[in-house]
């Protein structure tokens, strides 16, 4: 399951530095707009404190955490939806991701140019939001123009679609972020298929230099986080760092994508597997191997804390803590599972 988080913001807000801290991947970091033209993509491990103790219990040879992908998208500028600053190219990249990190610059630094000449997080946040909304308005207007003639001929399905597009158009004209609005399942499905930017969930991240009150989901000193990311886990622990801001952001990104993890553990490997929240047991089995979904019989399931307390699969079974679940079972985050297939 390959889902992507796109890092979006104005030029020189710290996107490439954040990407480097996330992925430890060398990218261009320069003090001028459009240093990043082609998007950088990095695969990032999702921190999971459950894996190490489960591995020790099972005496596993290796540990395999789950991952998500981050995309470093070049800085947008005002009027990007009209093509300013290579806007069309960047907007197309944003359309391909599943969720957005909107990075907002809060820190002051006279050595780092701000594209608008001053630090104003509220203004900057609105600039990006409106650019994406205006791009969506163009998309919706094209959809309405293409659908309207056919809907007038009496096609009920297209008439319904047209009504949804028109509803979205009114909201976009009022500068509303569509993901935040209430939609029926049918409406939401159609708008997602239309690949609208404002139908993507957003994590607002403030790039700070010192503690600062913001309305963002997360505030991070990204320059400091980059320095921390260069240290080993043991070196971080020596400094008293048990969970970095980057760790928090990765976990929040994972949750924002609507993802959870189930775990398999044994002598060969303890591994976290990514599934969408709401997956059934056969669907989860299919993540391991497509044939497992087709041949699913049942699943032995136990919560990760319960198996740790018991000390082993066999002890947990003796204590009656292992449940046998069938095809209708909905996977829970932290389930440790042994699938039975034919």
Short mmCIF file of C-alpha atoms in Angstrom, two decimals:
data_model
loop_
_atom_site.label_atom_id
_atom_site.label_comp_id
_atom_site.label_asym_id
_atom_site.label_seq_id
_atom_site.Cartn_x
_atom_site.Cartn_y
_atom_site.Cartn_z
CA UNK A 1 0.00 0.00 0.00
CA UNK A 2 1.77 3.13 -1.25
CA UNK A 3 0.21 6.33 0.04
CA UNK A 4 1.89 9.71 -0.16
CA UNK A 5 2.00 12.89 1.90
CA UNK A 6 2.94 16.02 -0.04
CA UNK A 7 4.86 18.83 1.69
CA UNK A 8 3.41 22.12 0.46
CA UNK A 9 4.12 25.77 1.22
CA UNK A 10 5.55 29.05 -0.03
CA UNK A 11 9.21 29.17 -1.13
CA UNK A 12 11.83 29.33 1.67
CA UNK A 13 9.60 28.08 4.49
CA UNK A 14 11.75 24.98 5.16
CA UNK A 15 10.11 22.27 3.04
CA UNK A 16 13.33 20.73 1.76
CA UNK A 17 14.90 20.88 5.22
CA UNK A 18 11.83 19.12 6.64
CA UNK A 19 12.04 16.52 3.89
CA UNK A 20 15.70 15.91 4.64
CA UNK A 21 14.98 15.55 8.37
CA UNK A 22 12.18 13.12 7.55
CA UNK A 23 14.04 10.97 5.09
CA UNK A 24 17.71 11.67 5.83
CA UNK A 25 17.93 11.97 2.04
CA UNK A 26 20.21 14.60 0.51
CA UNK A 27 18.16 17.20 -1.38
CA UNK A 28 18.84 20.72 -2.63
CA UNK A 29 18.48 23.29 0.16
CA UNK A 30 19.03 26.81 -1.11
CA UNK A 31 17.99 30.31 -0.11
CA UNK A 32 15.98 31.14 -3.20
CA UNK A 33 12.58 30.23 -4.69
CA UNK A 34 12.20 27.17 -6.93
CA UNK A 35 15.42 25.46 -5.77
CA UNK A 36 13.29 22.31 -5.94
CA UNK A 37 11.59 21.90 -9.32
CA UNK A 38 11.16 18.14 -9.66
CA UNK A 39 9.51 16.62 -6.57
CA UNK A 40 11.72 14.56 -4.26
CA UNK A 41 10.13 11.36 -2.96
CA UNK A 42 11.35 9.57 0.17
CA UNK A 43 10.23 6.41 1.96
CA UNK A 44 9.99 6.97 5.71
CA UNK A 45 9.79 4.45 8.54
CA UNK A 46 6.78 4.86 10.84
CA UNK A 47 7.93 4.82 14.50
CA UNK A 48 6.31 1.92 16.37
CA UNK A 49 7.33 1.21 19.96
CA UNK A 50 5.45 -2.10 19.92
CA UNK A 51 7.84 -3.89 17.57
CA UNK A 52 10.97 -4.08 19.75
CA UNK A 53 9.35 -5.79 22.78
CA UNK A 54 7.41 -8.18 20.54
CA UNK A 55 10.64 -9.02 18.71
CA UNK A 56 12.39 -9.74 22.00
CA UNK A 57 9.51 -11.96 23.08
CA UNK A 58 9.62 -13.96 19.83
CA UNK A 59 13.44 -13.82 19.56
CA UNK A 60 12.95 -12.54 16.00
CA UNK A 61 15.88 -12.40 13.61
CA UNK A 62 14.73 -9.05 12.25
CA UNK A 63 12.24 -6.22 12.75
CA UNK A 64 10.41 -4.65 9.80
CA UNK A 65 8.43 -1.48 10.49
CA UNK A 66 5.87 -0.09 8.09
CA UNK A 67 6.55 2.95 5.92
CA UNK A 68 4.88 5.90 4.21
CA UNK A 69 6.08 8.15 1.39
CA UNK A 70 6.73 11.88 1.64
CA UNK A 71 6.93 14.14 -1.40
CA UNK A 72 8.85 17.44 -1.30
CA UNK A 73 6.93 19.75 -3.63
CA UNK A 74 8.48 23.01 -4.82
CA UNK A 75 7.18 26.27 -3.34
CA UNK A 76 3.89 27.67 -4.55
CA UNK A 77 3.42 31.40 -5.01
CA UNK A 78 0.47 33.75 -5.38
CA UNK A 79 -1.39 33.11 -8.67
CA UNK A 80 0.05 29.61 -8.99
CA UNK A 81 -3.39 28.52 -10.25
CA UNK A 82 -2.81 30.90 -13.20
CA UNK A 83 0.57 29.32 -13.91
CA UNK A 84 2.76 31.72 -11.94
CA UNK A 85 6.05 30.23 -10.67
CA UNK A 86 5.62 26.95 -12.59
CA UNK A 87 2.32 26.65 -10.73
CA UNK A 88 0.61 24.20 -13.07
CA UNK A 89 3.44 21.70 -12.75
CA UNK A 90 3.44 21.91 -8.95
CA UNK A 91 -0.35 21.72 -8.66
CA UNK A 92 -0.32 18.56 -10.79
CA UNK A 93 2.13 16.99 -8.33
CA UNK A 94 -0.10 17.89 -5.37
CA UNK A 95 -3.05 16.21 -7.10
CA UNK A 96 -1.16 12.91 -7.02
CA UNK A 97 -0.66 12.80 -3.23
CA UNK A 98 -3.18 11.47 -0.71
CA UNK A 99 -2.77 14.14 1.98
CA UNK A 100 -0.96 17.44 2.45
CA UNK A 101 1.46 18.83 5.01
CA UNK A 102 1.10 22.59 4.78
CA UNK A 103 4.33 24.03 6.16
CA UNK A 104 4.07 27.59 7.43
CA UNK A 105 7.06 29.74 8.30
CA UNK A 106 6.88 31.36 11.74
CA UNK A 107 10.61 31.89 12.41
CA UNK A 108 12.38 35.18 11.74
CA UNK A 109 15.72 35.15 9.92
CA UNK A 110 16.99 38.15 7.96
CA UNK A 111 19.38 35.87 6.06
CA UNK A 112 16.52 33.84 4.57
CA UNK A 113 14.38 35.78 2.12
CA UNK A 114 10.59 35.63 2.42
CA UNK A 115 8.87 35.73 -0.95
CA UNK A 116 6.40 38.38 0.33
CA UNK A 117 9.02 40.36 2.23
CA UNK A 118 7.74 39.75 5.76
CA UNK A 119 6.75 36.98 8.18
CA UNK A 120 2.96 36.61 8.42
CA UNK A 121 1.81 33.02 9.04
CA UNK A 122 -1.92 33.80 8.69
CA UNK A 123 -1.41 35.55 5.34
CA UNK A 124 0.88 32.77 4.10
CA UNK A 125 -1.56 30.04 5.10
CA UNK A 126 -4.38 31.84 3.28
CA UNK A 127 -2.22 32.33 0.16
CA UNK A 128 -1.65 28.59 -0.28
CA UNK A 129 -5.21 27.67 0.69
CA UNK A 130 -6.72 30.08 -1.82
CA UNK A 131 -4.37 28.97 -4.62
CA UNK A 132 -5.46 25.36 -4.19
CA UNK A 133 -9.13 26.34 -3.92
CA UNK A 134 -8.93 28.48 -7.08
CA UNK A 135 -7.30 25.59 -8.94
CA UNK A 136 -10.21 23.38 -7.83
CA UNK A 137 -12.72 26.00 -8.96
CA UNK A 138 -11.23 25.84 -12.46
CA UNK A 139 -11.49 22.03 -12.40
CA UNK A 140 -15.11 22.08 -11.20
CA UNK A 141 -16.15 24.68 -13.77
CA UNK A 142 -14.72 22.45 -16.52
CA UNK A 143 -16.64 19.47 -15.10
CA UNK A 144 -19.88 21.47 -15.02
CA UNK A 145 -19.37 22.65 -18.61
CA UNK A 146 -18.78 19.07 -19.79
CA UNK A 147 -21.62 17.50 -17.76
CA UNK A 148 -24.40 20.07 -18.17
CA UNK A 149 -25.39 19.36 -21.81
CA UNK A 150 -25.60 15.60 -21.21
CA UNK A 151 -27.52 16.05 -17.94
CA UNK A 152 -30.12 18.17 -19.76
CA UNK A 153 -30.79 15.18 -22.01
CA UNK A 154 -32.24 13.34 -19.02
CA UNK A 155 -29.36 11.16 -17.80
CA UNK A 156 -30.18 10.77 -14.08
CA UNK A 157 -26.64 9.80 -13.08
CA UNK A 158 -25.17 12.86 -14.77
CA UNK A 159 -27.91 15.06 -13.33
CA UNK A 160 -26.87 13.94 -9.84
CA UNK A 161 -23.20 14.52 -10.65
CA UNK A 162 -23.99 18.00 -11.96
CA UNK A 163 -25.80 18.88 -8.74
CA UNK A 164 -22.77 17.78 -6.70
CA UNK A 165 -20.39 19.81 -8.89
CA UNK A 166 -22.62 22.88 -8.57
CA UNK A 167 -22.74 22.49 -4.79
CA UNK A 168 -18.93 22.25 -4.70
CA UNK A 169 -18.63 25.32 -6.97
CA UNK A 170 -20.65 27.47 -4.56
CA UNK A 171 -18.48 26.39 -1.63
CA UNK A 172 -15.24 26.99 -3.55
CA UNK A 173 -16.40 30.44 -4.59
CA UNK A 174 -16.88 31.09 -0.87
CA UNK A 175 -13.24 29.91 -0.36
CA UNK A 176 -14.27 26.81 1.61
CA UNK A 177 -11.92 23.81 1.96
CA UNK A 178 -14.12 20.98 0.64
CA UNK A 179 -12.66 18.25 2.86
CA UNK A 180 -13.97 20.14 5.90
CA UNK A 181 -17.55 20.22 4.62
CA UNK A 182 -20.25 17.60 5.22
CA UNK A 183 -20.81 15.27 2.27
CA UNK A 184 -22.83 12.13 1.69
CA UNK A 185 -20.88 9.00 0.78
CA UNK A 186 -21.94 9.41 -2.86
CA UNK A 187 -20.88 13.06 -2.96
CA UNK A 188 -17.55 12.42 -1.28
CA UNK A 189 -16.74 9.51 -3.60
CA UNK A 190 -17.42 11.59 -6.73
CA UNK A 191 -15.39 14.57 -5.51
CA UNK A 192 -12.47 12.31 -4.53
CA UNK A 193 -12.56 10.76 -8.00
CA UNK A 194 -12.43 14.27 -9.46
CA UNK A 195 -9.05 14.56 -7.70
CA UNK A 196 -9.73 17.93 -6.12
CA UNK A 197 -6.93 19.46 -4.08
CA UNK A 198 -9.27 20.73 -1.36
CA UNK A 199 -10.68 17.22 -0.84
CA UNK A 200 -7.34 16.15 0.64
CA UNK A 201 -6.80 16.13 4.42
CA UNK A 202 -4.29 18.74 5.60
CA UNK A 203 -1.80 18.78 8.48
CA UNK A 204 -0.75 22.34 9.32
CA UNK A 205 2.84 22.47 10.58
CA UNK A 206 4.50 25.63 11.92
CA UNK A 207 8.26 25.95 11.39
CA UNK A 208 9.41 27.72 14.55
CA UNK A 209 12.76 28.79 15.98
CA UNK A 210 11.54 29.04 19.60
CA UNK A 211 8.31 28.12 21.46
CA UNK A 212 5.44 29.93 19.81
CA UNK A 213 1.65 29.88 20.08
CA UNK A 214 0.16 28.83 16.76
CA UNK A 215 -3.10 27.33 15.51
CA UNK A 216 -1.19 24.63 13.61
CA UNK A 217 -1.58 20.91 14.28
CA UNK A 218 2.12 20.75 15.13
CA UNK A 219 4.94 23.22 15.79
CA UNK A 220 8.50 22.07 15.00
CA UNK A 221 11.93 23.68 14.97
CA UNK A 222 12.87 22.02 11.70
CA UNK A 223 16.49 23.17 11.67
CA UNK A 224 16.95 21.62 15.12
CA UNK A 225 15.10 18.48 14.04
CA UNK A 226 17.49 18.08 11.11
CA UNK A 227 20.43 18.16 13.53
CA UNK A 228 18.72 15.62 15.81
CA UNK A 229 17.94 13.34 12.86
CA UNK A 230 21.67 13.01 12.13
CA UNK A 231 22.18 11.39 15.56
CA UNK A 232 21.68 7.71 16.31
CA UNK A 233 18.77 6.67 18.53
CA UNK A 234 21.17 6.00 21.41
CA UNK A 235 22.74 9.45 21.00
CA UNK A 236 19.26 11.00 20.99
CA UNK A 237 18.38 9.12 24.18
CA UNK A 238 21.60 10.35 25.82
CA UNK A 239 20.33 13.87 25.16
CA UNK A 240 16.96 13.00 26.71
CA UNK A 241 15.14 12.89 23.37
CA UNK A 242 12.66 9.98 23.48
CA UNK A 243 10.31 11.21 20.75
CA UNK A 244 11.31 13.81 18.18
CA UNK A 245 9.04 16.31 16.50
CA UNK A 246 9.68 14.41 13.28
CA UNK A 247 8.47 11.18 14.92
CA UNK A 248 5.26 12.94 15.96
CA UNK A 249 4.76 14.27 12.44
CA UNK A 250 5.26 10.84 10.84
CA UNK A 251 2.74 9.22 13.20
CA UNK A 252 0.25 12.08 12.68
CA UNK A 253 0.67 11.73 8.90
CA UNK A 254 0.01 7.99 9.12
CA UNK A 255 -3.16 8.58 11.14
CA UNK A 256 -4.30 11.39 8.83
CA UNK A 257 -4.13 8.97 5.90
CA UNK A 258 -6.59 6.76 7.79
CA UNK A 259 -4.02 4.00 8.27
CA UNK A 260 -3.48 1.52 11.10
CA UNK A 261 -1.02 -1.32 11.64
CA UNK A 262 -1.43 -4.96 12.51
CA UNK A 263 1.58 -7.05 13.51
CA UNK A 264 2.92 -10.50 12.80
CA UNK A 265 5.63 -11.91 15.05
CA UNK A 266 7.73 -15.05 15.10
CA UNK A 267 11.32 -16.29 15.10
CA UNK A 268 12.03 -15.08 11.58
CA UNK A 269 10.52 -11.61 11.80
CA UNK A 270 8.40 -9.17 13.75
CA UNK A 271 6.68 -6.92 11.24
CA UNK A 272 4.13 -4.11 11.11
CA UNK A 273 1.72 -4.16 8.18
CA UNK A 274 -0.22 -1.16 6.89
CA UNK A 275 -3.97 -1.39 6.29
CA UNK A 276 -6.70 1.17 5.84
CA UNK A 277 -8.83 1.59 8.96
CA UNK A 278 -11.90 -0.58 8.38
CA UNK A 279 -10.15 -3.43 6.55
CA UNK A 280 -11.52 -6.93 7.18
CA UNK A 281 -9.34 -9.88 8.16
CA UNK A 282 -9.24 -11.31 4.58
CA UNK A 283 -8.25 -7.89 3.19
CA UNK A 284 -5.47 -7.67 5.76
CA UNK A 285 -4.29 -11.16 4.84
CA UNK A 286 -4.17 -9.98 1.21
CA UNK A 287 -1.68 -7.25 2.19
CA UNK A 288 0.78 -10.02 3.12
CA UNK A 289 0.08 -11.99 -0.06
CA UNK A 290 -2.78 -11.71 -2.56
CA UNK A 291 -3.36 -15.48 -2.42
CA UNK A 292 -3.96 -15.24 1.35
CA UNK A 293 -7.09 -13.15 0.79
CA UNK A 294 -8.50 -15.64 -1.70
CA UNK A 295 -7.67 -18.62 0.52
CA UNK A 296 -8.56 -17.03 3.88
CA UNK A 297 -9.99 -19.48 6.41
CA UNK A 298 -9.65 -17.75 9.79
CA UNK A 299 -7.33 -15.59 11.87
CA UNK A 300 -5.95 -16.01 15.37
CA UNK A 301 -5.96 -12.52 16.90
CA UNK A 302 -4.66 -11.01 20.13
CA UNK A 303 -3.90 -7.47 21.25
CA UNK A 304 -0.15 -6.74 21.33
CA UNK A 305 -0.18 -5.86 25.04
CA UNK A 306 -1.98 -9.09 25.95
CA UNK A 307 0.52 -11.30 24.15
CA UNK A 308 3.43 -9.45 25.74
CA UNK A 309 1.93 -9.98 29.20
CA UNK A 310 1.45 -13.66 28.44
CA UNK A 311 4.97 -14.05 27.10
CA UNK A 312 4.19 -16.21 24.07
CA UNK A 313 1.49 -17.39 21.66
CA UNK A 314 1.13 -20.71 23.48
CA UNK A 315 0.80 -19.09 26.91
CA UNK A 316 -1.76 -16.62 25.55
CA UNK A 317 -3.78 -19.52 24.10
CA UNK A 318 -3.67 -21.35 27.42
CA UNK A 319 -5.02 -18.22 29.10
CA UNK A 320 -7.85 -17.95 26.57
CA UNK A 321 -6.64 -14.60 25.22
CA UNK A 322 -6.31 -15.63 21.57
CA UNK A 323 -9.54 -15.15 19.59
CA UNK A 324 -10.46 -16.95 16.38
CA UNK A 325 -11.95 -14.46 13.95
CA UNK A 326 -13.64 -15.00 10.58
CA UNK A 327 -14.15 -13.09 7.35
CA UNK A 328 -16.23 -10.29 8.90
CA UNK A 329 -13.68 -9.28 11.52
CA UNK A 330 -12.51 -5.66 11.31
CA UNK A 331 -8.78 -5.24 11.98
CA UNK A 332 -7.85 -3.12 15.02
CA UNK A 333 -4.64 -1.13 15.39
CA UNK A 334 -2.14 -3.20 17.36
CA UNK A 335 -3.69 -6.58 16.60
CA UNK A 336 -1.12 -9.39 16.51
CA UNK A 337 -2.41 -11.89 13.95
CA UNK A 338 -1.71 -15.39 12.72
CA UNK A 339 -3.63 -16.08 9.50
CA UNK A 340 -4.86 -19.54 8.51
CA UNK A 341 -5.26 -19.98 4.74
CA UNK A 342 -5.54 -22.82 2.26
#
